[in-house]
XYZ file of C-alpha atoms in Angstrom:
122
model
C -8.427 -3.691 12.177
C -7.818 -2.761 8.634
C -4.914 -0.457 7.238
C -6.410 2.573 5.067
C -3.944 3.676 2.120
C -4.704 6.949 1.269
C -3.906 7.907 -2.887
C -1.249 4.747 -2.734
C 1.457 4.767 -5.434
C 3.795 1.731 -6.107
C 6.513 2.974 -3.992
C 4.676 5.153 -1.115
C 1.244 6.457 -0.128
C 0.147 10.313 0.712
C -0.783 8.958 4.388
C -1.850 5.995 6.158
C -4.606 5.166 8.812
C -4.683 2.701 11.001
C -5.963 2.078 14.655
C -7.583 6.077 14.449
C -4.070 7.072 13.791
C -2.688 9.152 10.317
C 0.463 8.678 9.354
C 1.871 11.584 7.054
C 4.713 12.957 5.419
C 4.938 16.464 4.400
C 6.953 17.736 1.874
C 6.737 21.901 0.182
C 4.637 22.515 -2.284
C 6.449 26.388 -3.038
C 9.853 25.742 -3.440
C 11.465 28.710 -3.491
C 15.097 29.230 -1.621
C 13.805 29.800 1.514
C 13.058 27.468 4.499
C 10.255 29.874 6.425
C 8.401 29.771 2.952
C 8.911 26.068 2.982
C 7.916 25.463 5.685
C 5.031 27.271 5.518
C 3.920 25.600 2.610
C 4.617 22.081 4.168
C 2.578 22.754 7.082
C -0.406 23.934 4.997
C 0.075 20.346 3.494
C -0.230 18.978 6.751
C -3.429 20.924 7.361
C -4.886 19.904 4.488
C -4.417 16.357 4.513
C -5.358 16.447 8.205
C -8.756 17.698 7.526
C -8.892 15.271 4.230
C -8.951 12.544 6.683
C -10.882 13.799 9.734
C -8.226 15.427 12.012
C -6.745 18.809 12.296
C -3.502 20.050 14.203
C -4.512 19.806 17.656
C -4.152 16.088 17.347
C -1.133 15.930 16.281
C 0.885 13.529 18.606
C 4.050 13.457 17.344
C 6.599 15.602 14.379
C 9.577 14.940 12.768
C 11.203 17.728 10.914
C 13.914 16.937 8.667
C 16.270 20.122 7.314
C 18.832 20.193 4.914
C 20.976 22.974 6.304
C 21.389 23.803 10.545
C 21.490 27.272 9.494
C 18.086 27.047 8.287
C 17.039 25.850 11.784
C 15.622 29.443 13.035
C 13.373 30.004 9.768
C 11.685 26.418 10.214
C 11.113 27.192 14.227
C 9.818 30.951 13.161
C 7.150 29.377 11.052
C 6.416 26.416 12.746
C 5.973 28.912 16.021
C 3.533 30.639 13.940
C 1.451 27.712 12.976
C 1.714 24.870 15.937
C -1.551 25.120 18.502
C -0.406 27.028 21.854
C -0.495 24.552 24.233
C -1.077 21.705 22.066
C 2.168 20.904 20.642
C 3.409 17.553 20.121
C 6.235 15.718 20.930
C 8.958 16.982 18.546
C 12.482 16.192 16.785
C 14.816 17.765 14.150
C 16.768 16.005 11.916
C 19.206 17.344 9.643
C 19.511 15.585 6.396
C 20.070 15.236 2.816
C 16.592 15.133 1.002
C 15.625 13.152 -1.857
C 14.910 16.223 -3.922
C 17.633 18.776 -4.527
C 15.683 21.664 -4.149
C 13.644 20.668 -0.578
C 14.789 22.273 2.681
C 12.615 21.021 4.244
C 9.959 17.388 4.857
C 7.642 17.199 7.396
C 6.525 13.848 9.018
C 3.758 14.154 11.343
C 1.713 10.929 13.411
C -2.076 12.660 14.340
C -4.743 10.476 15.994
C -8.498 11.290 14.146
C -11.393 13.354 15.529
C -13.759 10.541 16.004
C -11.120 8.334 17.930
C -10.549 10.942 20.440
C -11.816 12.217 23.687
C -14.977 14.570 23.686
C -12.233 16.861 26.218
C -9.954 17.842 23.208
């Protein structure tokens, strides 16, 4: 089985595929002071990249969500309520943690199997 790099840089790459599995880290593309808007805008990153590559949210298997500040803990939930599949949600953790960029309160790591790897029942 090969390894698909998708956009690769020389330290990272937007996602990776391998085995019918993506591999993706999120971060906000609107970052304003506020961790519901962040999040918001990380998850339509996820969406987007998910259907770049032949998947969509209700394949997502697993999510790590890494926050900055606890207190910020209810915002992320409030829109990640709002956007996670009823019934389909993956296996999830929280993290809090100091992010690479000063001005993220949020990053988003998600593992998603692919549409044409999975079961005609989903």
């Amino acid at each position: 089985m090969t390894i698909e790099y998708i956009d690769p840089m020389e330290c990272w790459s937007e996602a990776v595929i391998y085995n019918g599995i993506v591999y993706y880290t999120s971060v906000p593309i609107n970052l304003v002071d506020d961790a519901y808007i962040q999040t918001q805008s990380a998850l339509t990153e996820i969406d987007k990249m998910l259907v770049r590559v032949g998947s969509d949210k209700n394949l997502i298997l697993d999510a790590t969500i890494f926050i900055v500040d606890k207190a910020d803990l209810p915002a992320m939930n409030q829109a990640w309520k709002e956007w996670v599949v009823k019934g389909r949600a993956p296996v999830r953790c929280t993290v809090q943690a100091n992010l690479m960029h000063d001005d993220y309160k949020v990053e988003i790591k998600i593992i998603a199997g692919l549409k044409n790897n999975m079961s005609k029942q989903i």
